[in-house]
Coordinates of C-alpha atoms and ligand atoms in Angstrom, one line a residue:
M845 CA 130.9 77.4 141.8
N846 CA 130.2 77.9 145.5
R847 CA 128.7 81.1 146.8
R848 CA 132.0 82.5 148.0
N849 CA 133.5 82.1 144.6
F850 CA 130.5 83.3 142.9
I851 CA 130.5 86.5 144.9
K852 CA 134.2 87.0 144.2
T853 CA 133.6 86.3 140.5
A854 CA 130.7 88.7 140.4
A855 CA 132.8 91.3 142.1
A856 CA 135.6 90.9 139.6
V857 CA 133.3 91.1 136.7
T858 CA 131.7 94.2 138.2
A859 CA 135.1 95.9 138.7
G860 CA 136.0 95.2 135.1
F861 CA 132.8 96.2 133.5
Y862 CA 132.0 99.4 135.3
L863 CA 135.2 101.1 134.6
N864 CA 134.0 102.5 131.2
P865 CA 130.3 102.7 131.2
V866 CA 130.2 105.6 128.7
E867 CA 132.3 103.7 126.2
I868 CA 130.0 100.7 126.6
F869 CA 126.7 102.5 126.3
G870 CA 127.9 105.5 124.3
G871 CA 125.4 108.3 124.5
K872 CA 124.9 111.0 127.0
V873 CA 123.5 111.4 130.5
M874 CA 119.7 111.5 130.2
A875 CA 118.4 115.1 129.7
A876 CA 116.2 116.5 132.4
E877 CA 113.3 116.9 130.1
N878 CA 113.3 113.2 129.3
L879 CA 112.9 112.0 132.9
K880 CA 109.7 110.3 133.9
W881 CA 107.7 111.0 137.0
W882 CA 109.3 108.0 138.9
Q883 CA 112.8 109.3 138.2
R884 CA 111.9 112.6 140.0
T885 CA 110.1 111.2 143.0
I886 CA 110.8 109.4 146.2
V887 CA 109.5 105.9 146.8
Y888 CA 108.5 104.8 150.3
Q889 CA 108.4 101.1 151.1
I890 CA 105.6 99.9 153.4
Y891 CA 105.5 96.6 155.2
P892 CA 101.7 96.6 155.8
K893 CA 101.7 94.1 158.6
S894 CA 103.9 96.5 160.7
F895 CA 102.7 100.0 159.6
A896 CA 99.4 100.9 161.2
D897 CA 96.6 98.8 162.6
T898 CA 93.1 100.5 162.6
T899 CA 91.2 97.4 163.9
G900 CA 93.1 96.3 167.0
S901 CA 94.0 93.0 165.4
G902 CA 97.7 93.5 166.1
T903 CA 98.4 93.5 162.3
G904 CA 98.6 96.6 160.2
D905 CA 96.1 97.2 157.5
L906 CA 95.3 99.1 154.3
N907 CA 93.2 101.7 156.1
G908 CA 96.1 102.4 158.4
I909 CA 98.2 103.2 155.3
T910 CA 95.4 105.5 153.9
A911 CA 95.3 107.3 157.3
H912 CA 99.0 108.2 157.0
L913 CA 99.2 109.4 153.4
D914 CA 99.6 113.0 154.5
Y915 CA 102.6 112.0 156.6
L916 CA 104.1 110.6 153.5
K917 CA 103.3 113.5 151.4
K918 CA 105.3 115.7 153.7
L919 CA 108.2 113.4 153.1
G920 CA 108.0 114.1 149.3
V921 CA 106.9 110.6 148.6
G922 CA 105.3 110.0 145.2
A923 CA 104.9 106.3 145.2
I924 CA 104.4 103.6 147.9
W925 CA 105.8 100.1 147.3
L926 CA 103.5 97.8 149.2
T927 CA 105.0 94.4 150.1
P928 CA 102.5 91.7 149.4
V929 CA 98.9 92.3 150.6
Y930 CA 97.3 89.3 148.8
P931 CA 95.8 86.3 150.7
S932 CA 98.6 84.3 152.2
P933 CA 99.1 81.7 154.9
M934 CA 101.9 84.1 156.0
V935 CA 104.7 81.6 156.3
D936 CA 106.9 84.2 154.7
N937 CA 104.7 87.1 155.7
G938 CA 102.9 87.4 152.4
Y939 CA 105.7 86.3 150.0
D940 CA 103.7 83.0 149.9
I941 CA 100.6 84.0 148.0
S942 CA 97.5 81.9 147.7
D943 CA 95.5 84.2 145.4
Y944 CA 97.1 86.8 143.2
T945 CA 94.0 89.0 142.6
A946 CA 92.6 89.5 146.1
I947 CA 93.4 91.2 149.3
D948 CA 94.2 89.3 152.5
P949 CA 91.3 89.9 154.9
A950 CA 93.9 90.7 157.7
Y951 CA 94.7 93.8 155.6
G952 CA 91.1 94.8 154.7
T953 CA 89.0 94.6 151.6
M954 CA 89.3 95.3 147.9
A955 CA 87.2 98.4 148.6
D956 CA 89.9 99.5 151.2
F957 CA 92.5 99.0 148.4
D958 CA 90.5 101.0 145.8
R959 CA 90.1 103.8 148.5
L960 CA 93.9 103.8 149.1
I961 CA 94.5 104.2 145.4
S962 CA 92.0 107.1 145.1
E963 CA 93.2 108.8 148.3
G964 CA 96.8 108.4 147.1
K965 CA 95.8 109.9 143.7
K966 CA 94.5 113.0 145.4
R967 CA 97.9 113.6 147.0
G968 CA 100.0 112.6 144.0
I969 CA 101.0 109.2 145.5
K970 CA 100.8 106.0 143.5
I971 CA 100.7 102.5 144.8
V972 CA 103.2 100.0 143.6
M973 CA 102.5 96.3 144.0
D974 CA 104.9 93.5 144.7
L975 CA 104.7 90.6 142.3
V976 CA 105.9 87.3 143.7
Y977 CA 106.1 85.2 140.5
N978 CA 108.9 82.8 141.1
H979 CA 106.7 80.8 143.6
S980 CA 103.2 80.7 145.1
S981 CA 102.0 79.4 148.3
D982 CA 101.6 75.7 148.7
K983 CA 98.0 76.5 149.6
H984 CA 97.3 78.2 146.3
A985 CA 94.6 76.4 144.3
W986 CA 97.1 75.9 141.5
F987 CA 99.4 74.0 143.7
L988 CA 96.7 72.0 145.4
E989 CA 95.5 70.8 142.0
S990 CA 99.1 70.3 140.7
K991 CA 100.0 68.0 143.6
S992 CA 96.9 65.9 143.5
S993 CA 98.1 63.7 140.7
R994 CA 100.6 63.4 137.9
N995 CA 98.0 63.9 135.2
N996 CA 95.7 66.7 136.3
P997 CA 95.3 69.8 134.1
K998 CA 97.9 71.7 136.3
A999 CA 100.2 68.7 136.7
D1000 CA 103.2 70.7 135.2
W1001 CA 102.5 74.2 136.7
Y1002 CA 105.2 73.6 139.3
I1003 CA 108.7 71.8 139.1
W1004 CA 108.2 68.2 139.8
R1005 CA 110.9 65.5 139.6
D1006 CA 111.3 61.8 140.6
A1007 CA 113.6 60.8 143.4
K1008 CA 117.1 59.6 142.7
A1009 CA 117.5 55.8 142.4
D1010 CA 118.3 55.7 146.2
G1011 CA 115.1 57.6 147.0
S1012 CA 116.9 60.9 147.9
A1013 CA 116.1 64.3 146.5
P1014 CA 116.8 65.0 142.8
T1015 CA 119.6 67.3 143.6
N1016 CA 121.7 68.4 146.6
W1017 CA 120.5 72.0 146.3
R1018 CA 120.0 73.9 149.6
S1019 CA 117.1 76.3 149.6
I1020 CA 117.6 80.0 150.5
F1021 CA 115.8 79.5 153.8
G1022 CA 118.0 76.4 154.7
G1023 CA 117.4 72.7 154.2
S1024 CA 116.9 70.8 151.0
A1025 CA 115.2 72.8 148.2
W1026 CA 113.1 69.7 147.5
T1027 CA 110.1 68.4 149.4
W1028 CA 108.5 65.0 148.9
C1029 CA 104.8 64.9 148.0
E1030 CA 103.1 61.6 148.9
E1031 CA 100.2 62.1 146.5
R1032 CA 102.3 62.4 143.4
G1033 CA 105.2 60.2 144.7
Q1034 CA 107.6 63.0 143.5
F1035 CA 109.6 65.9 144.8
Y1036 CA 108.8 69.5 144.1
L1037 CA 111.3 72.3 144.0
H1038 CA 111.3 75.3 146.3
T1039 CA 114.0 78.0 146.1
F1040 CA 112.7 79.4 149.4
A1041 CA 110.6 77.6 152.0
K1042 CA 108.8 74.3 151.4
E1043 CA 105.6 76.3 151.6
Q1044 CA 106.7 78.3 148.5
P1045 CA 106.8 75.8 145.6
D1046 CA 108.4 77.3 142.4
L1047 CA 106.2 77.9 139.5
N1048 CA 107.0 76.4 136.1
W1049 CA 107.6 79.3 133.8
E1050 CA 108.2 77.0 130.9
N1051 CA 104.5 76.4 130.7
P1052 CA 102.9 79.2 128.7
A1053 CA 99.6 78.8 130.6
V1054 CA 101.4 79.6 133.8
R1055 CA 103.0 82.7 132.3
Q1056 CA 99.7 83.9 131.0
A1057 CA 98.0 83.4 134.4
L1058 CA 100.7 85.5 136.0
Y1059 CA 100.4 88.2 133.3
D1060 CA 96.6 88.3 133.8
A1061 CA 97.0 88.9 137.5
A1062 CA 99.5 91.8 136.9
N1063 CA 97.1 93.3 134.4
F1064 CA 94.3 93.0 137.0
W1065 CA 96.2 95.4 139.2
L1066 CA 97.1 97.7 136.3
D1067 CA 93.4 98.0 135.6
K1068 CA 93.0 99.2 139.2
G1069 CA 95.4 102.0 138.5
V1070 CA 98.6 100.9 140.2
G1071 CA 101.7 102.9 139.5
G1072 CA 104.0 100.0 138.9
F1073 CA 105.5 96.8 140.2
R1074 CA 108.4 95.6 142.2
I1075 CA 109.2 92.1 141.0
D1076 CA 110.3 89.7 143.6
A1077 CA 113.2 87.2 143.3
I1078 CA 112.9 87.3 139.5
T1079 CA 116.3 85.9 138.6
Y1080 CA 115.1 82.4 139.8
I1081 CA 112.2 81.9 137.3
K1082 CA 114.2 80.1 134.6
K1083 CA 115.6 76.8 135.8
P1084 CA 118.7 75.2 134.3
A1085 CA 118.1 72.7 131.4
E1086 CA 119.7 70.0 133.5
F1087 CA 119.5 69.6 137.2
V1088 CA 122.9 68.6 138.6
D1089 CA 124.4 68.5 142.0
G1090 CA 126.6 71.4 143.2
A1091 CA 129.8 71.1 145.3
P1092 CA 128.7 70.8 148.9
D1093 CA 129.5 74.1 150.7
G1094 CA 128.4 73.4 154.2
K1095 CA 128.4 70.6 156.8
D1096 CA 124.9 69.6 155.7
G1097 CA 126.4 68.3 152.4
L1098 CA 124.1 70.6 150.4
S1099 CA 125.0 73.2 147.8
H1100 CA 123.5 76.7 147.9
I1101 CA 120.9 77.0 145.2
H1102 CA 121.6 80.6 144.2
P1103 CA 124.7 80.2 142.1
L1104 CA 123.3 77.0 140.5
T1105 CA 120.0 78.4 139.3
A1106 CA 120.0 82.2 139.4
N1107 CA 119.9 84.1 136.1
T1108 CA 120.0 81.1 133.9
R1109 CA 120.3 81.6 130.1
G1110 CA 117.0 82.2 128.4
I1111 CA 115.5 84.1 131.4
L1112 CA 115.4 87.3 129.4
D1113 CA 113.1 85.7 126.8
F1114 CA 110.5 85.2 129.4
L1115 CA 111.0 88.8 130.8
H1116 CA 110.6 90.4 127.4
E1117 CA 107.4 88.6 126.9
F1118 CA 106.3 89.8 130.4
K1119 CA 107.2 93.3 129.5
R1120 CA 105.3 93.1 126.2
K1121 CA 102.2 91.6 127.7
V1122 CA 102.0 93.6 130.9
F1123 CA 104.3 96.7 131.3
D1124 CA 104.4 98.2 127.8
G1125 CA 102.2 101.2 127.1
H1126 CA 101.6 102.0 130.8
D1127 CA 102.9 105.1 132.6
I1128 CA 104.3 102.9 135.4
F1129 CA 107.7 101.9 136.7
T1130 CA 109.1 98.4 137.2
V1131 CA 111.9 97.5 139.6
G1132 CA 113.2 93.9 139.7
E1133 CA 114.8 92.2 142.6
A1134 CA 117.6 90.8 140.7
N1135 CA 120.2 89.1 142.9
G1136 CA 122.6 87.3 140.6
V1137 CA 122.6 89.5 137.5
A1138 CA 126.3 89.9 136.6
A1139 CA 127.3 93.5 135.9
D1140 CA 128.1 92.9 132.2
E1141 CA 124.5 91.9 131.6
L1142 CA 122.9 94.9 133.2
N1143 CA 122.3 96.7 129.9
Q1144 CA 120.2 93.8 128.9
W1145 CA 118.1 94.1 132.1
V1146 CA 117.4 97.9 132.3
G1147 CA 117.5 100.9 129.9
A1148 CA 116.7 101.1 126.2
N1149 CA 116.9 97.3 125.5
G1150 CA 116.1 96.1 129.0
V1151 CA 113.1 94.5 130.6
F1152 CA 112.7 96.6 133.7
D1153 CA 113.1 100.3 134.5
M1154 CA 115.3 99.7 137.5
L1155 CA 117.0 96.7 139.2
F1156 CA 117.7 96.3 142.9
E1157 CA 121.4 95.3 143.0
F1158 CA 122.9 94.3 146.3
S1159 CA 126.6 94.7 146.2
H1160 CA 126.6 97.7 148.6
V1161 CA 124.4 96.1 151.1
L1162 CA 126.2 92.8 151.0
L1163 CA 129.5 94.4 151.9
P1164 CA 129.4 93.6 155.6
L1165 CA 128.9 89.9 154.6
K1166 CA 131.5 90.0 151.8
N1167 CA 133.3 86.8 152.9
G1168 CA 130.5 85.0 151.2
E1169 CA 129.4 83.2 154.4
I1170 CA 126.2 81.5 153.6
F1171 CA 124.6 82.6 156.8
C1172 CA 125.5 86.1 157.5
R1173 CA 128.6 86.2 159.8
P1174 CA 129.6 89.9 159.8
T1175 CA 133.0 90.8 158.4
P1176 CA 134.9 94.1 158.4
W1177 CA 134.6 96.3 155.4
K1178 CA 135.9 99.6 154.3
L1179 CA 134.2 102.9 153.4
T1180 CA 136.2 102.9 150.1
E1181 CA 134.4 99.7 149.2
L1182 CA 131.0 101.1 150.0
K1183 CA 131.8 104.1 147.9
K1184 CA 133.0 102.0 145.0
A1185 CA 129.9 99.7 145.0
L1186 CA 127.6 102.7 145.0
S1187 CA 129.6 104.7 142.4
D1188 CA 129.9 101.6 140.2
S1189 CA 126.1 101.3 140.0
Q1190 CA 125.8 105.1 139.4
A1191 CA 128.3 104.6 136.5
A1192 CA 126.6 101.6 135.1
T1193 CA 123.2 103.5 134.8
R1194 CA 124.8 106.8 133.8
T1195 CA 123.6 106.9 130.2
N1196 CA 121.4 103.9 130.1
G1197 CA 118.8 102.7 132.6
W1198 CA 118.2 104.2 136.1
C1199 CA 119.3 103.3 139.6
P1200 CA 117.1 102.7 142.7
V1201 CA 119.1 104.0 145.6
F1202 CA 118.4 102.2 148.9
F1203 CA 120.1 101.1 152.2
E1204 CA 117.1 99.4 153.9
N1205 CA 114.2 97.3 153.0
H1206 CA 112.1 94.6 154.7
D1207 CA 114.9 92.0 154.3
R1208 CA 117.7 94.1 155.7
P1209 CA 118.8 95.2 159.1
R1210 CA 118.5 98.9 160.0
C1211 CA 121.2 100.8 158.2
V1212 CA 122.3 102.7 161.5
N1213 CA 123.4 99.3 163.0
Y1214 CA 124.6 97.8 159.8
F1215 CA 126.9 100.5 158.3
F1216 CA 128.2 102.3 161.4
P1217 CA 130.5 101.4 164.3
K1218 CA 128.9 100.6 167.7
D1219 CA 130.1 104.0 169.1
A1220 CA 128.4 106.0 166.3
N1221 CA 125.6 108.4 167.5
P1222 CA 122.5 106.7 166.0
V1223 CA 120.8 110.0 165.2
D1224 CA 123.9 111.4 163.3
A1225 CA 124.3 108.0 161.6
A1226 CA 120.8 108.0 160.3
K1227 CA 121.2 111.5 159.1
A1228 CA 124.5 110.7 157.3
M1229 CA 122.9 107.9 155.4
A1230 CA 120.0 110.1 154.5
A1231 CA 122.4 112.6 153.1
I1232 CA 123.8 110.0 150.7
L1233 CA 120.5 108.5 149.9
L1234 CA 118.7 111.6 148.9
T1235 CA 121.5 113.2 146.9
L1236 CA 122.9 110.3 144.9
R1237 CA 121.6 110.0 141.3
G1238 CA 118.6 107.7 141.1
T1239 CA 115.2 107.1 142.7
P1240 CA 115.6 107.0 146.5
F1241 CA 113.7 104.2 148.3
I1242 CA 113.0 104.9 152.0
Y1243 CA 111.9 101.9 154.0
E1244 CA 109.3 102.6 156.8
G1245 CA 110.9 103.9 160.0
Q1246 CA 114.2 104.7 158.2
E1247 CA 113.1 108.4 158.2
L1248 CA 112.9 108.2 162.0
G1249 CA 116.3 106.6 162.4
C1250 CA 114.9 103.3 163.6
T1251 CA 117.4 100.8 165.0
N1252 CA 117.7 97.0 165.3
V1253 CA 116.3 94.9 168.1
A1254 CA 118.3 92.2 170.0
W1255 CA 116.0 89.7 171.5
D1256 CA 117.5 87.2 173.9
S1257 CA 116.2 84.0 172.4
I1258 CA 115.8 82.7 168.9
D1259 CA 112.2 81.7 169.8
A1260 CA 111.3 85.4 170.0
Y1261 CA 112.1 85.7 166.3
N1262 CA 109.3 85.4 163.7
D1263 CA 111.5 85.7 160.5
I1264 CA 111.7 82.2 158.8
S1265 CA 115.2 83.0 157.6
S1266 CA 116.5 83.9 161.0
H1267 CA 115.6 80.4 162.3
A1268 CA 117.3 78.9 159.3
Q1269 CA 120.4 81.1 159.9
Y1270 CA 120.5 80.0 163.5
E1271 CA 120.2 76.3 162.8
F1272 CA 122.8 76.5 160.1
A1273 CA 125.3 78.4 162.4
L1274 CA 124.9 75.8 165.1
N1275 CA 125.4 73.0 162.6
E1276 CA 128.6 74.7 161.4
G1277 CA 129.9 74.6 165.0
Y1278 CA 129.1 78.1 166.3
T1279 CA 127.9 78.3 169.9
P1280 CA 124.3 79.3 170.6
E1281 CA 125.5 82.7 171.7
Q1282 CA 127.4 83.3 168.5
A1283 CA 124.5 82.0 166.4
L1284 CA 122.2 84.5 168.2
E1285 CA 124.6 87.3 167.6
F1286 CA 124.4 86.7 163.9
V1287 CA 120.7 86.7 164.1
H1288 CA 120.8 90.0 166.0
F1289 CA 123.1 91.5 163.2
F1290 CA 121.1 90.2 160.3
S1291 CA 117.5 89.2 161.1
R1292 CA 114.9 90.6 158.9
D1293 CA 112.7 91.2 162.0
N1294 CA 115.0 94.2 162.7
A1295 CA 113.1 96.0 160.0
R1296 CA 109.7 94.5 160.7
T1297 CA 109.0 95.6 164.2
P1298 CA 105.9 97.9 164.3
M1299 CA 106.1 101.5 163.1
Q1300 CA 106.8 103.9 166.0
W1301 CA 104.2 106.6 165.7
N1302 CA 104.2 107.9 169.3
D1303 CA 105.1 107.2 172.8
K1304 CA 101.6 105.7 173.7
K1305 CA 100.6 102.0 174.0
N1306 CA 102.4 99.9 171.4
A1307 CA 104.0 103.0 169.9
G1308 CA 100.5 104.0 168.6
F1309 CA 100.8 101.1 166.1
S1310 CA 97.9 99.0 167.5
S1311 CA 95.4 99.0 170.4
G1312 CA 95.7 95.2 170.4
T1313 CA 98.7 92.9 170.8
P1314 CA 101.2 93.6 168.0
W1315 CA 102.1 90.5 165.9
L1316 CA 105.8 91.4 166.5
P1317 CA 107.0 93.3 169.7
V1318 CA 107.6 97.0 169.3
N1319 CA 111.2 98.1 169.6
E1320 CA 111.6 99.2 173.3
N1321 CA 113.2 102.5 172.2
F1322 CA 109.8 103.7 171.0
K1323 CA 109.3 106.0 174.1
T1324 CA 111.9 108.4 172.8
L1325 CA 112.2 107.3 169.1
N1326 CA 108.8 108.0 167.5
A1327 CA 107.2 110.1 164.8
A1328 CA 105.3 112.3 167.1
A1329 CA 108.4 113.3 169.1
E1330 CA 110.4 113.9 165.9
E1331 CA 107.6 116.0 164.4
K1332 CA 108.2 118.5 167.3
N1333 CA 112.0 118.4 167.1
S1334 CA 113.5 120.5 164.3
D1335 CA 116.8 118.7 164.8
S1336 CA 115.3 115.2 164.4
V1337 CA 116.0 112.5 161.8
L1338 CA 112.5 113.0 160.4
A1339 CA 113.0 116.8 160.1
W1340 CA 116.3 116.2 158.3
Y1341 CA 114.6 113.8 155.8
R1342 CA 111.9 116.3 155.1
K1343 CA 114.5 119.1 154.7
L1344 CA 116.6 117.0 152.2
A1345 CA 113.5 115.9 150.3
K1346 CA 112.7 119.6 149.6
F1347 CA 116.3 120.3 148.9
R1348 CA 116.4 117.6 146.3
A1349 CA 113.1 118.6 144.7
T1350 CA 114.1 122.2 144.4
H1351 CA 117.6 121.5 142.9
E1352 CA 117.4 119.9 139.5
E1353 CA 121.0 119.0 139.7
L1354 CA 120.2 116.6 142.4
I1355 CA 117.7 114.9 140.1
S1356 CA 119.1 114.8 136.7
G1357 CA 122.7 116.0 137.3
D1358 CA 125.7 113.9 136.6
F1359 CA 127.5 112.1 139.4
E1360 CA 131.2 112.2 140.2
L1361 CA 132.8 110.5 143.1
L1362 CA 135.4 112.7 145.0
L1363 CA 138.1 111.5 147.2
P1364 CA 137.7 107.8 146.2
D1365 CA 140.6 106.6 148.4
D1366 CA 139.6 108.5 151.6
E1367 CA 138.5 106.0 154.3
N1368 CA 136.7 108.6 156.4
I1369 CA 134.9 110.9 154.0
F1370 CA 132.1 110.1 151.5
A1371 CA 132.0 113.0 149.0
F1372 CA 130.5 113.3 145.6
S1373 CA 129.3 116.0 143.2
R1374 CA 126.1 116.3 141.2
T1375 CA 126.5 118.6 138.3
L1376 CA 124.0 120.0 135.6
G1377 CA 125.5 122.6 133.3
S1378 CA 126.9 125.4 135.4
K1379 CA 125.2 124.2 138.6
S1380 CA 126.8 121.7 141.0
I1381 CA 126.1 120.5 144.5
T1382 CA 128.7 118.6 146.5
T1383 CA 127.8 116.2 149.4
V1384 CA 130.5 115.7 152.0
V1385 CA 129.9 113.3 154.9
N1386 CA 132.4 112.3 157.6
F1387 CA 131.5 108.6 157.9
S1388 CA 133.9 108.2 160.8
T1389 CA 133.4 108.7 164.5
K1390 CA 136.5 111.0 164.7
N1391 CA 137.0 114.7 164.3
I1392 CA 138.9 115.2 161.0
P1393 CA 140.1 118.1 159.0
L1394 CA 138.0 119.3 156.1
P1395 CA 140.1 118.6 152.9
A1396 CA 141.6 121.7 151.5
E1397 CA 139.6 121.5 148.2
F1398 CA 136.4 122.4 150.2
H1399 CA 137.9 125.3 152.0
G1400 CA 136.1 128.6 151.2
K1401 CA 133.4 126.8 149.1
K1402 CA 129.9 128.1 149.5
I1403 CA 128.0 126.2 152.2
L1404 CA 124.3 125.3 151.2
I1405 CA 123.6 123.2 154.3
G1406 CA 125.9 122.7 157.3
R1407 CA 128.3 124.4 159.6
K1408 CA 131.1 126.7 158.2
S1409 CA 134.3 125.2 159.6
E1410 CA 137.6 123.7 158.5
D1411 CA 137.0 120.5 160.3
L1412 CA 134.4 117.7 160.3
K1413 CA 132.9 116.5 163.5
P1414 CA 132.0 112.7 163.8
L1415 CA 129.4 111.9 161.1
E1416 CA 129.1 115.6 160.1
I1417 CA 127.4 116.4 156.9
K1418 CA 128.0 119.5 154.6
F1419 CA 126.5 120.4 151.2
F1420 CA 128.5 122.9 149.1
G1421 CA 127.2 124.7 146.1
Ligands
GLC356 C1 112.4 88.3 148.3 C2 111.6 89.1 149.3 C3 111.8 88.3 150.6 C4 111.1 87.0 150.4 C5 111.7 86.2 149.3 C6 110.9 85.0 148.9 O1 113.7 88.2 148.5 O2 112.1 90.3 149.4 O3 111.1 89.0 151.7 O4 111.3 86.2 151.6 O5 111.8 87.0 148.1 O6 109.7 85.4 148.2

């Protein structure tokens, strides 16, 4: 199945499955008193490389995070998801790990990490680590040993295969970052598999010693007192029993690896073992990055019989790419589709499991540019998204800078981009016949660098991020868009985030209340209610850039936040009680 059909199939399954979640799971919405700490808090994601540099190296560090804990506290944050801080050659900015139980010197020392944990604890903020267990770096000692011969003790710690009879790669799979998913290794005279870059060889989970080494590493961090784990690219760990070619889906003759290897039967056996040996018995949360889990399997992944507490599901953030283009050509989408995607995942976790709510992360463009028309006022757009994020049911995940309303960059040459996937996207687009201008436009729209530019703390040198030369240029709008300026402005995006965080924390219905989508067919208004017993809050957001009438059902209702009126200005938000 090619990626386009795969997405369509997944969507169709989703539509069918989510209609009757209550029937499927039975049971009731989880009672307020049964909620755990992580179901009541807000998680803030930090990309350490870009957050705050205390040494002038141009790269953010752990001490920079510790220095800003009070800033996060004011946002109502109870946990920080740190993208990888382990030693890494940084081919994929830390997602290529060369030692699972140490800190990369660029980020500081283990003592700095321990201090971050203890300073966080003082403020009620836990640290959540990113486990990248589908693959390691090709510089990890395990891989160096594995590739050295066919009979060393770690010979089968990775996925090795002989060439086809004609000397070509074992299959025609295209890696997620472009090009063949197989790389030839002279020393062994074999190919190794990499779902991502060639510097990220896939680990062989079939080998119990590999699994145990990974569990040991996670337990090392639990012993340090971390508050949980985000588990990277986890749907790829189980490979198919047989490796067969897929139908070519691009002019390179390759076939995208995702539909061919993601979520292979038997994966849950590994994950139940992982849960038993690592997660069970700890007051932590786990959230899996699980691209490729079909909706009718969700109850095996989260909830009472699941393996994780939450799962990042991508249907809502993939909408502007819904044509299934492998490399990110934007396509028109409708508000009704966004509402459906979000309310489907609300419904699927209504009585079993829990939802992480997110619009941004380190792999996504800024939501202001992604979900709104070009003529939308970016401040209003950022606030509109915040209103949805902080009042849906589930744990909100704020990505660094989102609380300031940060926006995309648009650099004028592909050479300016650091993101490995942007280069692959650009090459692929050229190969498919797009012009260099079009290819660059796709990169502007979708590059992961959009989210990775340095944090904008103030209007001073390098936005207050670093006294040295930042590893990635600062977005040039930092003179006006920065935390210090927003601290002073009671109408800023930051002030709005803080206000809503408090609103959420002080209204139990916004935490444990039931969710109901209102006006599902309206293409301008995103409205839903959150109800707990006799208390109910309704969120109403005009997602369009037009002035529209306020629907009659809201006339005369009590306004909790917002303007009293019978119209909705472009991107206007109202909360009714
Ligand atoms: C995940 C990460 C992404 C990384 C990839 C490979 O999707 O979020 O940043 O490049 O896995 O580890």
